Short mmCIF file of C-alpha atoms and ligand atoms in Angstrom, two decimals:
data_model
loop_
_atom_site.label_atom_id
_atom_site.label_comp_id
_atom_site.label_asym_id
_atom_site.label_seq_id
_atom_site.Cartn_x
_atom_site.Cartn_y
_atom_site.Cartn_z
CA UNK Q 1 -11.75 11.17 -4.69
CA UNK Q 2 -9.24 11.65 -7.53
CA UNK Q 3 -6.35 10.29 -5.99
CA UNK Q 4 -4.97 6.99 -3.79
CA UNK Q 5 -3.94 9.18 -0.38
CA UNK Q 6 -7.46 11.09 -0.75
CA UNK Q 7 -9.17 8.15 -1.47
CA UNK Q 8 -8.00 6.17 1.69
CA UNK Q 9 -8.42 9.60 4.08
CA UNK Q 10 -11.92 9.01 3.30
CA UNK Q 11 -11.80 6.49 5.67
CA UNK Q 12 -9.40 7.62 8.13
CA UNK Q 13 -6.46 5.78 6.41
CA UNK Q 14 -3.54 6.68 4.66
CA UNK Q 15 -1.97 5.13 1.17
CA UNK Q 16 1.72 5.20 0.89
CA UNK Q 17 4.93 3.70 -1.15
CA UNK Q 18 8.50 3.28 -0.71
CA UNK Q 19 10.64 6.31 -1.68
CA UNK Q 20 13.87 6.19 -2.87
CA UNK Q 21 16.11 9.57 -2.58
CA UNK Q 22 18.36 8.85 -5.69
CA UNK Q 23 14.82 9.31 -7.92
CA UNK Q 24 14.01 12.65 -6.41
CA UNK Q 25 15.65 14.39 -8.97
CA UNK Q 26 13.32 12.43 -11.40
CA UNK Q 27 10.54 14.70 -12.14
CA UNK Q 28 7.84 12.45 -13.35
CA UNK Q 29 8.41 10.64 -10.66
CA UNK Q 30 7.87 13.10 -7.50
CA UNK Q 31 5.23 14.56 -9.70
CA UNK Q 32 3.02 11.10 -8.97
CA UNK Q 33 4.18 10.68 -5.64
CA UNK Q 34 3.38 13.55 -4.28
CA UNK Q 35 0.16 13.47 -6.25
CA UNK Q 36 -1.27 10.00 -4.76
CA UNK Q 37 -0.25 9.01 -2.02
CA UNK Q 38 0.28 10.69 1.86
CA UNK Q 39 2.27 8.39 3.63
CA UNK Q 40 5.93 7.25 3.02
CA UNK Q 41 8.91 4.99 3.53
CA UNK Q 42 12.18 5.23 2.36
CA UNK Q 43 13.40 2.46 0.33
CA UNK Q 44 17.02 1.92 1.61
CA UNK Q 45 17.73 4.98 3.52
CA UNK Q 46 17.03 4.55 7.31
CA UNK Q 47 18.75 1.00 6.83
CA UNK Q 48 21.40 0.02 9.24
CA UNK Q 49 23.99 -0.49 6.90
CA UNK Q 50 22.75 3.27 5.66
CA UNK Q 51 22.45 4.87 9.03
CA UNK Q 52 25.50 3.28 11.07
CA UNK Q 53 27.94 2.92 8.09
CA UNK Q 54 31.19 2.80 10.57
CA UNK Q 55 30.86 1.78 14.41
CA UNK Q 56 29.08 5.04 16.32
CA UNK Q 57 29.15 7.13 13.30
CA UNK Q 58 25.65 7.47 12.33
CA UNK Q 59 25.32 8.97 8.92
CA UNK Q 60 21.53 10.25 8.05
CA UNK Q 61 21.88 12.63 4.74
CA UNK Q 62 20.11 9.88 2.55
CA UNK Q 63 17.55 9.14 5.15
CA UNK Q 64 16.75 13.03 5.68
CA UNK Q 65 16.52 13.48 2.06
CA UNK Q 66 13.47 11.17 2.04
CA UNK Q 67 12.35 12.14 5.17
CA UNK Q 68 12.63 15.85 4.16
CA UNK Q 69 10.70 15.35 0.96
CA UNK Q 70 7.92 13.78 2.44
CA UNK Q 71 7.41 16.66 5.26
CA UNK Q 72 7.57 19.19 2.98
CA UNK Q 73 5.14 17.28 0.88
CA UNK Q 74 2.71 17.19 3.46
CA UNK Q 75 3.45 13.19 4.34
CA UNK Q 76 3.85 11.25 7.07
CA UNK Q 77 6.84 8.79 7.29
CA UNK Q 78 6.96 5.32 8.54
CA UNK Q 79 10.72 4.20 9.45
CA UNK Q 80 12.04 1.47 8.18
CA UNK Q 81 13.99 -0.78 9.42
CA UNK Q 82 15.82 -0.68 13.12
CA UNK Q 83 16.77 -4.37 13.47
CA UNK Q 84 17.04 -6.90 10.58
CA UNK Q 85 19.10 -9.81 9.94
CA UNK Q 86 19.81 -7.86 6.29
CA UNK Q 87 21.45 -4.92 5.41
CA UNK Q 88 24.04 -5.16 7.83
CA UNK Q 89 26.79 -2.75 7.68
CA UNK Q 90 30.07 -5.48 7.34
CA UNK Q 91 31.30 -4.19 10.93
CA UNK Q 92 28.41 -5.24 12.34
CA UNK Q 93 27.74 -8.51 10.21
CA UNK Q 94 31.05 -9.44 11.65
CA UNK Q 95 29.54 -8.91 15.28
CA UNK Q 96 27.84 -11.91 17.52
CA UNK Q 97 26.91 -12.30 21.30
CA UNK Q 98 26.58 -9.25 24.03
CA UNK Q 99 29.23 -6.91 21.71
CA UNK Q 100 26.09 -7.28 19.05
CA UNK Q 101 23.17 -7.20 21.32
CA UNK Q 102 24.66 -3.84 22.88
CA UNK Q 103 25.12 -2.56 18.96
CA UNK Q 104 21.80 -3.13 18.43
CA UNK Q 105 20.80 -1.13 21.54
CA UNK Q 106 22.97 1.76 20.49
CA UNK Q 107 21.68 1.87 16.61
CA UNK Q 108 17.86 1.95 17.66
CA UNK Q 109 18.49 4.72 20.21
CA UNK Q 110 20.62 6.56 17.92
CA UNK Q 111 18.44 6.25 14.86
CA UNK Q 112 15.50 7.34 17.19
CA UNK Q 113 17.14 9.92 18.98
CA UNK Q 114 17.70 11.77 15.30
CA UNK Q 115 14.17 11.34 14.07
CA UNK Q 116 12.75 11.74 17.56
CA UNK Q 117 9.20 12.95 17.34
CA UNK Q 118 8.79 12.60 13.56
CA UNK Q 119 7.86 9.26 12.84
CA UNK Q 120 4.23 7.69 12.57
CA UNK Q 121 5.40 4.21 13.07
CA UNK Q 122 8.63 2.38 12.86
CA UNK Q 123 9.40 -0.75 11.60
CA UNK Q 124 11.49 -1.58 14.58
CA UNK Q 125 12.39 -5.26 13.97
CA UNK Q 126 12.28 -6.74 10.01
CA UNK Q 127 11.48 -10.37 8.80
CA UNK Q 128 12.84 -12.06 12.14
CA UNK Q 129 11.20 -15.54 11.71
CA UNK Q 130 12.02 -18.37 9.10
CA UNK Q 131 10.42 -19.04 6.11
CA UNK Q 132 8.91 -22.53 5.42
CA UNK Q 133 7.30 -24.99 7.59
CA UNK Q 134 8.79 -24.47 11.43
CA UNK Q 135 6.64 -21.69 12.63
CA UNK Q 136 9.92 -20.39 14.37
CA UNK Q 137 12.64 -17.61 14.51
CA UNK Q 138 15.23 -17.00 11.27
CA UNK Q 139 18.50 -17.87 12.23
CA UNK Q 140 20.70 -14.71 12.10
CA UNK Q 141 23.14 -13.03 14.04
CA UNK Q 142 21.01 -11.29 16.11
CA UNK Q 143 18.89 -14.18 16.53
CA UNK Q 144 21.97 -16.03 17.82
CA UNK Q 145 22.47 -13.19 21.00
CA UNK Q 146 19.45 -15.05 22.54
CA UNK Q 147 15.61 -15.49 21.74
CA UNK Q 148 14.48 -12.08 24.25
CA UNK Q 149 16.42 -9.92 20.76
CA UNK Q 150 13.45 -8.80 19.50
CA UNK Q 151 11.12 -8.25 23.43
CA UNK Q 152 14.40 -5.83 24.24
CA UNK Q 153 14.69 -4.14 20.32
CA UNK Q 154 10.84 -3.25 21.31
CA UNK Q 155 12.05 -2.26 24.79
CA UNK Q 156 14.74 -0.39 23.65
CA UNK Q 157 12.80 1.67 21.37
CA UNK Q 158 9.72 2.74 23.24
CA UNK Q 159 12.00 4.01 25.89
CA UNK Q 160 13.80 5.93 22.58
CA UNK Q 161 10.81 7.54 21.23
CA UNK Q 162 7.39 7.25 22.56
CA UNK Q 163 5.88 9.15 20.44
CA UNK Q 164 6.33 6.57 17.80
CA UNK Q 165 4.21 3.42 16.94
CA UNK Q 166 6.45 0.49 17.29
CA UNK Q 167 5.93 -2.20 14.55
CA UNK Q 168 6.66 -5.90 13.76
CA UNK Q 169 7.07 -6.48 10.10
CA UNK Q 170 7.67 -9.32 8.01
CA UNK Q 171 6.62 -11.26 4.65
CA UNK Q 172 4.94 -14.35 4.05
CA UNK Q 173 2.97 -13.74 7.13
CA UNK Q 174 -0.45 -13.07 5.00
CA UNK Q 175 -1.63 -16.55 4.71
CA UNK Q 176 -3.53 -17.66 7.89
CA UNK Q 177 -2.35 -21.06 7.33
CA UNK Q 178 1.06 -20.85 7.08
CA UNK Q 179 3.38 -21.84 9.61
CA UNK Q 180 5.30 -18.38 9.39
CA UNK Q 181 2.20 -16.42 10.27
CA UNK Q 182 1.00 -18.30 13.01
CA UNK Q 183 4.61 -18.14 15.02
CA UNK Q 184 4.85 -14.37 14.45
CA UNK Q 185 1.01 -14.02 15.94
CA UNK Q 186 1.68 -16.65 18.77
CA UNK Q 187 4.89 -13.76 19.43
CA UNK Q 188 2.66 -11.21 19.48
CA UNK Q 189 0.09 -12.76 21.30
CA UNK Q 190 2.78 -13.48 24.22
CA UNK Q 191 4.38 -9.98 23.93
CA UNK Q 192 0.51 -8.43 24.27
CA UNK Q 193 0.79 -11.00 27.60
CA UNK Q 194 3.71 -9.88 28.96
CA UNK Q 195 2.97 -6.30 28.60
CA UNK Q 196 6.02 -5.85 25.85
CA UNK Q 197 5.24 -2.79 23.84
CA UNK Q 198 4.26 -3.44 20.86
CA UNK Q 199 1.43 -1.45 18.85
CA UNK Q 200 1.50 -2.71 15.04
CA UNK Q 201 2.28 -5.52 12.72
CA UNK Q 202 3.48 -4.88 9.15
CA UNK Q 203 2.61 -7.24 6.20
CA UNK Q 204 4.77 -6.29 3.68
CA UNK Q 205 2.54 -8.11 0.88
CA UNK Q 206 4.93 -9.08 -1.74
CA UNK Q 207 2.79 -11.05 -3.70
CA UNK Q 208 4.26 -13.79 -6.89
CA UNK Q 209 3.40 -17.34 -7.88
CA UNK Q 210 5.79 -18.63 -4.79
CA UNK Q 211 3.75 -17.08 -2.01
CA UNK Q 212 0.58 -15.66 -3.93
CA UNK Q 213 -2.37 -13.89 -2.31
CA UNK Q 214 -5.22 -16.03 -0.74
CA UNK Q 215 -8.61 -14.43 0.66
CA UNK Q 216 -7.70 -15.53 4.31
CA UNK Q 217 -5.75 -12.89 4.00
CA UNK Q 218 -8.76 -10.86 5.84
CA UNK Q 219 -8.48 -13.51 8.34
CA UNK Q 220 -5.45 -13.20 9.28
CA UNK Q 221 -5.33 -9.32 9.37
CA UNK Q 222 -8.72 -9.92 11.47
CA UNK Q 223 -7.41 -11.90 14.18
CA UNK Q 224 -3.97 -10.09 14.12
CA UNK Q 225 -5.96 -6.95 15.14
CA UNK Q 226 -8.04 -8.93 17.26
CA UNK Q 227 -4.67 -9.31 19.77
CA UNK Q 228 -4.39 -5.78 20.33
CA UNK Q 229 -2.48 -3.71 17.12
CA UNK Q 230 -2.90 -2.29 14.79
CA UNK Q 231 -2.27 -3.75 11.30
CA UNK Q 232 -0.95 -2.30 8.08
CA UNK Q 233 0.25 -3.40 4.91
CA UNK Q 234 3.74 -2.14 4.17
CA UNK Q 235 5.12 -3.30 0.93
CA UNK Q 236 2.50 -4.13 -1.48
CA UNK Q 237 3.58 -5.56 -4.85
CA UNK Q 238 1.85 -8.10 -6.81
CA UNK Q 239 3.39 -10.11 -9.75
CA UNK Q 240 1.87 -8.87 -13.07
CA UNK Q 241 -0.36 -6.30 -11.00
CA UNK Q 242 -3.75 -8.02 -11.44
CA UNK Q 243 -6.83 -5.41 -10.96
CA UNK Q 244 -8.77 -8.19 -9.26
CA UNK Q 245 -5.77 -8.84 -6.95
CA UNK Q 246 -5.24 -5.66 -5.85
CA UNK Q 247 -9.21 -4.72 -5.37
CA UNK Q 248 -9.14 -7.42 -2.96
CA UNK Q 249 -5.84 -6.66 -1.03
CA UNK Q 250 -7.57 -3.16 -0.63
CA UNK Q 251 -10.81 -4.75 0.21
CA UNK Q 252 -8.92 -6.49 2.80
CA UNK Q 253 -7.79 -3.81 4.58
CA UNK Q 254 -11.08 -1.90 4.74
CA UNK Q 255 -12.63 -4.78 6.27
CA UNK Q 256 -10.79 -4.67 9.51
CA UNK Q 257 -11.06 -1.39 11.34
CA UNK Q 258 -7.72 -1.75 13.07
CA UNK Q 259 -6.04 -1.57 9.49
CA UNK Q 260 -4.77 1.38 9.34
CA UNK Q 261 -3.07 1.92 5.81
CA UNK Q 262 -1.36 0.37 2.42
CA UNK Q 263 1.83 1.35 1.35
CA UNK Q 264 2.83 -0.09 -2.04
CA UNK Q 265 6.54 -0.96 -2.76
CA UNK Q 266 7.63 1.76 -5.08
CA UNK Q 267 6.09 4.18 -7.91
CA UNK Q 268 6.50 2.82 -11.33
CA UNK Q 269 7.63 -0.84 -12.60
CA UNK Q 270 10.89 0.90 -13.49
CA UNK Q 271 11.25 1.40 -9.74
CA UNK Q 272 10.51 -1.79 -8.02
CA UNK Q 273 12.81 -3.84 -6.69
CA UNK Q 274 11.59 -6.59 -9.05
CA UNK Q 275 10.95 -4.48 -12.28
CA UNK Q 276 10.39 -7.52 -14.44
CA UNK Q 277 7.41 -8.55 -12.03
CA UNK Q 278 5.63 -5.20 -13.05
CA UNK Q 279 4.03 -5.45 -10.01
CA UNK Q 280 3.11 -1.35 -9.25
CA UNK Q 281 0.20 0.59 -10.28
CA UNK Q 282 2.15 3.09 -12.55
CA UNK Q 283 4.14 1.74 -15.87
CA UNK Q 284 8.02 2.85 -16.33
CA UNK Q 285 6.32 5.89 -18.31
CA UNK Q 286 4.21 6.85 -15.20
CA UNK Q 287 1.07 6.23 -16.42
CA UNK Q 288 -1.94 4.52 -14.62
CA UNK Q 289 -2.14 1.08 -14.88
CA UNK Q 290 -5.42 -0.73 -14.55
CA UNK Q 291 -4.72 -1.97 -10.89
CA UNK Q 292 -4.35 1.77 -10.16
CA UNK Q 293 -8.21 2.19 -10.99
CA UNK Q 294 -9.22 -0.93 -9.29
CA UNK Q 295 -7.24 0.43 -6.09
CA UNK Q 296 -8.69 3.95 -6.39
CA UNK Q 297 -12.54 2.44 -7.09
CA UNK Q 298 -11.75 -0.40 -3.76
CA UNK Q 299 -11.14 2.85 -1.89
CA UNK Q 300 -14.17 4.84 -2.97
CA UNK Q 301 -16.04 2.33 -1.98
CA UNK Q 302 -16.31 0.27 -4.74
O1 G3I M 401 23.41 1.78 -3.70
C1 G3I M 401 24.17 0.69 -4.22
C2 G3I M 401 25.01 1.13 -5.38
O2 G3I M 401 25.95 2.07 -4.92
C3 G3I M 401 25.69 -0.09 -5.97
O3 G3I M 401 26.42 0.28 -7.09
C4 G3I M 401 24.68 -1.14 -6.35
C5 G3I M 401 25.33 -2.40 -6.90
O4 G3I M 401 24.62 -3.55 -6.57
O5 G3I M 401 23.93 -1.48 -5.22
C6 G3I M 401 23.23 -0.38 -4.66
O6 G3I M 401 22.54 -0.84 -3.52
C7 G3I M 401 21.40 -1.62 -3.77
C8 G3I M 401 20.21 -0.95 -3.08
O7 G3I M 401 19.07 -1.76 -3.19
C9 G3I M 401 19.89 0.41 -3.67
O8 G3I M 401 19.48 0.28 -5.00
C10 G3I M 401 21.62 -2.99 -3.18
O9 G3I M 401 22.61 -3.67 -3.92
C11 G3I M 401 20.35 -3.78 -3.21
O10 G3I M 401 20.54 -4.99 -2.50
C12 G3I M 401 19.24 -3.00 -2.55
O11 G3I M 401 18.05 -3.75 -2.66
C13 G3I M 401 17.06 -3.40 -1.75
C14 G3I M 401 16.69 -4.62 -0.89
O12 G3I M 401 15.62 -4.28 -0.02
C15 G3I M 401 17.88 -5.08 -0.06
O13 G3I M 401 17.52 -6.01 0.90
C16 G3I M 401 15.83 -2.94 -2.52
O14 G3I M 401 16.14 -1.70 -3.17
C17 G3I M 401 14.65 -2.74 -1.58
O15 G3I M 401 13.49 -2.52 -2.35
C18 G3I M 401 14.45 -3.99 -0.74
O16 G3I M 401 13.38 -3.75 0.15
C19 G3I M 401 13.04 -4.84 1.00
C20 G3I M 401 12.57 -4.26 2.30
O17 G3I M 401 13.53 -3.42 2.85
C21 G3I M 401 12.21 -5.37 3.28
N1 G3I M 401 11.27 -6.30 2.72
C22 G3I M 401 11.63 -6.85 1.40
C23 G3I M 401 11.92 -5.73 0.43
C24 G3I M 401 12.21 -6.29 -0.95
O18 G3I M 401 13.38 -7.06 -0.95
#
């Protein structure tokens, strides 16, 4: 196959990237995006801080724009994100204790309740444990309403829409030996226990010299799957977008049956979130890089 979302139907998955509605009036740049790839997420969009600007006044033009594009297109949308420590509108940032917990509640049913129906998978809470070496939970606002935050976000939402796959997503959770990974797969381990619904795990992949890609990467993908989810790679950058690096991510993925797609974190350099990384398989002029072959060739088959 010709392109990255062909390529990875071959194989029953999907290949997506990050969307962001202010570039839809670029040209070249819905041109490629609706050329490769089938799956998408909006950049900012479905944010909190997007989506509940002011208490109970939800606000989804930007997130329908993206959402709209992508249907039309033919793609499927993943939503991104319901609860995060980040992003915060300032009313709620300013919120702690049961007042917060219940605001939580209300944004993930009202976010749901609009895009009832419509969403592959969401992304329901973001990057909830702490980086370094304790294995346990971020410290944030919401974390601070009491450890059960994220069992009732997942709660919350399957009750919302179950129609959608309810996902876990986070960074720095790639390497098998890190402390980070192994407290977010002892979580999901318990919540598989305890019967709280859960169905995926995101790894966004943001790969740099500070938390570069390793080949237990597989691993950990395998034994994530091996609880129960499925698996998925959600934000895939690599610093200096190294063909050999990204054949393997890709590799990595197809090796595990329960891994059910890539989505890569933007279109061109000129739209990633670190543009000076050029970390994306298209240059600021939109054409192919040479990770872009070795992704295509990983997904044929070799
Ligand atoms: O829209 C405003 C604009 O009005 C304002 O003038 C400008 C001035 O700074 O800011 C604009 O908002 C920026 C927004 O991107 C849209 O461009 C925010 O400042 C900026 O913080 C925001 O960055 C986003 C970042 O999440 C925020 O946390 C990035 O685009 C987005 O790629 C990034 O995505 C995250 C994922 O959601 C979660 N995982 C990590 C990933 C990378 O950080």
């Amino acid at each position: 196959e010709s392109t990255l979302g062909a390529a990875a139907q071959q194989s029953g998955r999907y290949f997506g990237t990050a969307i962001a509605a202010g570039r839809l009036g670029d040209s070249t740049y819905t041109t490629i995006a609706n050329r490769e790839f089938d799956m998408v997420t909006a950049e900012n969009e479905m944010k909190i801080d997007a989506t509940q600007p002011q208490p109970g006044q939800f606000n989804f033009s930007q997130g329908d724009r993206v959402y709209n594009w992508a249907v039309q297109n033919g793609k499927r949308v993943r939503g991104h994100t319901l609860a995060w420590h980040s992003q915060q509108p300032e009313w709620m940032r300013n919120m702690s204790g049961g007042a917060l917990r219940q605001a939580m509640i209300n944004h993930i049913n009202g976010v749901m309740a609009h895009y009832k129906g419509k969403i592959y998978a969401w992304d329901v809470v973001n990057e909830a444990f702490a980086d370094g070496n304790s294995g346990g939970r971020r410290d944030s606002n919401l974390q601070r309403t009491g450890n059960d935050w994220i069992e009732v976000a997942f709660r919350t939402a399957r009750n919302a829409d179950p129609a959608a796959k309810l996902c876990y997503n986070d960074y720095n959770i790639e390497n098998w030996t890190w402390a980070k990974t192994q407290g977010v797969y002892n979580m999901v381990r318990d919540f598989k226990a305890r019967g709280v619904p859960i169905d995926c795990v995101g790894f966004q992949a943001h790969f740099n010299s500070g938390s570069p890609y390793h080949s237990n990467f597989r691993t950990t993908l395998q034994n994530f799957a091996a609880l129960g989810v499925d698996v998925a790679i959600t934000e895939l950058d690599i610093q200096g977008a190294s063909p050999t690096t990204y054949a393997n991510v890709i590799n990595d993925c197809l090796a595990v049956p329960r891994c059910v797609g890539i989505t890569v974190w933007g279109v061109r350099d000129s739209d990633s979130w670190r543009p000076g990384d050029t970390p994306l398989l298209f240059d600021g002029n939109g054409n192919k890089k040479p990770a872009y072959t070795a992704v295509l060739n990983a997904l044929n088959g070799g």
